[in-house]
Amino acid sequence: MLKYITACLCAALLFTACGDDSKPVADPVSAEPTANDGQDARQRVVDELKGQSIDETNLYGRAKRGMDKLFAAYETAAETIDGFDNPSYTMDEKCNVVFTYEERGTTYEKRFNIGEMEHRNGKMSLEADNGDDILFPGFRIATADGSPDVKVYKDGKEVQKDNEWYIVLADRKAVESAVPNMVNVVNICQQIAAKQ
C-alpha cells in the first residue's frame, strides 16, 4: 500500500513539474521596432521642432527668442539673488529694450538699443573693478562706440547714463549659456539696425 501511495505521489509530482505553466511569449519579430516606427518617431521630433522654429528671415522673432532665453535665466537669478526681484523687459521691432527690475524695493529701468551694442567689448566678470569678490557672476555688453546710450531710470526718473549693460545671473553656468546667446542677439539687432 505504501508503495502504491508513493508511486501516485511521484506520478502527481511528475505531472505537476511537466505541466505547461509558461506564459505566452511575445513574438520577437513583432516586438522589434520597424524602420517605420523609427521614421515616425523622427518625423514627430521634426514636426515638434518645426512648431518651435522661427523663419531665418524673421530677425525680430529670432532676437526676441534670444531675449526670452536670457530672461528665463534672469528669473532664476531673481530667485537666488537677495534684493533683486521682478526682472522683465519689452523690446520693439527696432531692438529698443526697456529692462525693468526691482532692487530692494526700488524700481529701476535701463533703456537702450541692442543694435547699438558691441559684444566684442563685453567681458565676463567674477570680481569687481576694485578687486572685491562678486557673489554672482555676470558680463558686460558695451555700446559700440563707447557712448553713454544706456539710460538708467530710478522710480521713473533718469538718474544716469552708462556705456554698457551689465548682466548679472545666478551662477557661472548661467553666464556661460547666456554669453553666446547674447552675442547672437547683438548680431541680429545689428542686422536690423543696418536695414533701417
Coordinates of C-alpha atoms in Angstrom, one line a residue:
M1 CA 0.0 0.0 0.0
L2 CA 2.8 2.4 0.9
K3 CA 4.4 1.6 -2.5
Y4 CA 1.1 2.4 -4.2
I5 CA 0.8 5.8 -2.4
T6 CA 4.5 6.7 -3.1
A7 CA 4.0 5.8 -6.8
C8 CA 0.9 8.0 -7.0
L9 CA 2.7 10.9 -5.3
C10 CA 5.6 10.6 -7.7
A11 CA 3.3 10.5 -10.7
A12 CA 1.4 13.6 -9.4
L13 CA 4.7 15.5 -8.9
L14 CA 5.9 14.4 -12.3
F15 CA 2.7 15.7 -14.0
T16 CA 2.9 18.9 -12.0
A17 CA 6.5 19.5 -12.9
C18 CA 5.9 18.8 -16.6
G19 CA 2.8 20.9 -16.8
D20 CA 2.8 23.9 -19.2
D21 CA 2.6 26.9 -16.8
S22 CA 4.6 29.2 -19.1
K23 CA 3.2 32.5 -20.1
P24 CA 2.8 33.3 -23.7
V25 CA 6.0 34.9 -25.1
A26 CA 5.7 37.9 -27.4
D27 CA 6.7 37.3 -31.0
P28 CA 10.2 38.6 -31.1
V29 CA 9.8 39.8 -34.7
S30 CA 6.8 42.0 -33.9
A31 CA 8.4 43.3 -30.6
E32 CA 11.3 44.8 -32.5
P33 CA 10.8 48.4 -33.8
T34 CA 10.4 48.5 -37.5
A35 CA 12.1 51.0 -39.8
N36 CA 8.7 52.8 -40.0
D37 CA 8.5 53.2 -36.2
G38 CA 11.9 54.9 -36.1
Q39 CA 10.9 57.1 -39.1
D40 CA 7.6 58.0 -37.4
A41 CA 9.5 58.9 -34.2
R42 CA 11.9 61.1 -36.1
Q43 CA 9.1 62.7 -38.0
R44 CA 7.3 63.6 -34.7
V45 CA 10.5 65.3 -33.4
V46 CA 11.0 67.2 -36.7
D47 CA 7.3 68.3 -36.6
E48 CA 7.7 69.5 -32.9
L49 CA 10.9 71.4 -33.8
K50 CA 9.1 73.0 -36.8
G51 CA 6.4 74.3 -34.4
Q52 CA 9.1 75.9 -32.3
S53 CA 11.3 77.2 -35.1
I54 CA 11.4 80.8 -36.4
D55 CA 11.9 81.7 -40.0
E56 CA 15.5 82.8 -40.6
T57 CA 14.3 86.0 -42.3
N58 CA 12.2 86.9 -39.1
L59 CA 15.0 88.9 -37.4
Y60 CA 12.8 90.4 -34.8
G61 CA 11.4 87.0 -33.8
R62 CA 14.9 85.5 -33.5
A63 CA 16.1 88.4 -31.4
K64 CA 13.0 88.1 -29.2
R65 CA 13.6 84.4 -28.7
G66 CA 17.1 85.1 -27.6
M67 CA 15.9 87.8 -25.1
D68 CA 13.3 85.3 -23.8
K69 CA 16.1 82.8 -23.1
L70 CA 18.1 85.5 -21.3
F71 CA 15.1 86.5 -19.2
A72 CA 14.5 82.9 -18.2
A73 CA 18.0 83.0 -16.7
Y74 CA 17.2 86.4 -15.1
E75 CA 14.1 84.9 -13.4
T76 CA 16.3 82.2 -11.9
A77 CA 18.7 84.9 -10.7
A78 CA 15.9 86.8 -9.1
E79 CA 15.1 83.6 -7.0
T80 CA 18.8 83.4 -5.9
I81 CA 20.0 87.0 -5.5
D82 CA 18.7 88.7 -2.4
G83 CA 17.1 92.1 -3.1
F84 CA 16.8 91.5 -6.9
D85 CA 13.2 91.0 -8.0
N86 CA 10.8 91.0 -10.9
P87 CA 13.1 91.3 -13.9
S88 CA 11.2 91.9 -17.1
Y89 CA 11.7 93.5 -20.5
T90 CA 10.0 94.9 -23.5
M91 CA 11.6 95.1 -27.0
D92 CA 10.2 96.7 -30.1
E93 CA 10.9 95.6 -33.7
K94 CA 13.9 98.0 -33.8
C95 CA 15.5 96.3 -30.8
N96 CA 14.8 99.2 -28.4
V97 CA 14.8 97.5 -25.0
V98 CA 13.3 98.6 -21.7
F99 CA 14.7 96.3 -18.9
T100 CA 12.9 96.7 -15.6
Y101 CA 13.7 95.2 -12.2
E102 CA 13.4 96.0 -8.5
E103 CA 16.3 96.3 -6.2
R104 CA 15.4 96.3 -2.5
G105 CA 12.0 97.8 -3.3
T106 CA 13.2 100.5 -5.7
T107 CA 12.2 100.1 -9.4
Y108 CA 14.9 100.6 -12.0
E109 CA 14.7 100.7 -15.8
K110 CA 17.5 100.5 -18.3
R111 CA 16.7 101.8 -21.8
F112 CA 18.9 101.1 -24.8
N113 CA 19.0 99.7 -28.3
I114 CA 20.8 96.3 -28.6
G115 CA 21.7 97.1 -32.2
E116 CA 24.0 99.9 -30.8
M117 CA 25.8 97.4 -28.6
E118 CA 29.0 95.5 -29.4
H119 CA 29.7 92.1 -27.9
R120 CA 33.4 92.3 -28.7
N121 CA 33.8 94.8 -26.0
G122 CA 32.0 92.6 -23.5
K123 CA 33.8 90.9 -20.6
M124 CA 32.9 88.3 -18.1
S125 CA 33.4 89.4 -14.5
L126 CA 34.0 87.4 -11.4
E127 CA 35.4 90.2 -9.4
A128 CA 34.7 93.9 -9.1
D129 CA 36.8 96.6 -10.7
N130 CA 38.2 97.4 -7.3
G131 CA 39.3 93.8 -6.7
D132 CA 36.4 92.8 -4.3
D133 CA 34.8 89.4 -4.9
I134 CA 31.4 89.4 -6.5
L135 CA 28.9 86.9 -5.2
F136 CA 27.2 86.5 -8.6
P137 CA 29.0 86.4 -11.9
G138 CA 28.0 88.4 -14.9
F139 CA 29.1 90.0 -18.1
R140 CA 29.0 93.4 -19.8
I141 CA 27.8 94.4 -23.2
A142 CA 29.2 97.8 -24.1
T143 CA 27.9 100.3 -26.6
A144 CA 29.8 100.0 -29.9
D145 CA 31.3 103.5 -29.8
G146 CA 31.6 103.9 -26.0
S147 CA 28.8 106.5 -25.9
P148 CA 26.6 106.6 -22.9
D149 CA 23.4 105.3 -24.6
V150 CA 22.2 103.1 -21.8
K151 CA 19.8 105.3 -19.8
V152 CA 19.2 104.3 -16.2
Y153 CA 15.9 105.3 -14.5
K154 CA 15.1 105.1 -10.8
D155 CA 11.4 105.2 -9.9
G156 CA 10.7 106.7 -13.3
K157 CA 13.4 109.5 -13.2
E158 CA 16.5 109.3 -15.3
V159 CA 19.5 109.2 -12.9
Q160 CA 22.4 108.3 -15.1
K161 CA 23.7 107.2 -18.5
D162 CA 26.1 104.3 -19.0
N163 CA 28.0 102.9 -21.9
E164 CA 27.3 99.3 -21.0
W165 CA 24.6 96.8 -19.9
Y166 CA 25.8 94.8 -17.0
I167 CA 24.1 91.4 -16.9
V168 CA 24.3 89.6 -13.5
L169 CA 23.0 86.0 -13.3
A170 CA 22.7 83.3 -10.6
D171 CA 25.8 81.3 -11.4
R172 CA 28.7 80.8 -13.8
K173 CA 26.8 78.1 -15.8
A174 CA 24.0 80.6 -16.5
V175 CA 26.5 83.1 -17.7
E176 CA 28.3 80.6 -19.9
S177 CA 25.0 79.8 -21.5
A178 CA 23.8 83.4 -21.8
V179 CA 27.0 84.9 -23.4
P180 CA 26.8 83.1 -26.8
N181 CA 23.0 83.7 -26.8
M182 CA 23.5 87.4 -26.4
V183 CA 26.3 87.5 -29.0
N184 CA 23.7 86.1 -31.4
V185 CA 21.0 88.7 -30.3
V186 CA 23.5 91.6 -30.7
N187 CA 24.4 90.3 -34.2
I188 CA 20.7 90.0 -35.2
C189 CA 19.9 93.5 -33.8
Q190 CA 22.8 95.0 -35.7
Q191 CA 21.4 93.5 -38.9
I192 CA 18.0 95.1 -38.0
A193 CA 19.7 98.4 -37.5
A194 CA 21.6 98.1 -40.8
K195 CA 18.3 97.7 -42.6
Q196 CA 16.8 100.9 -41.2

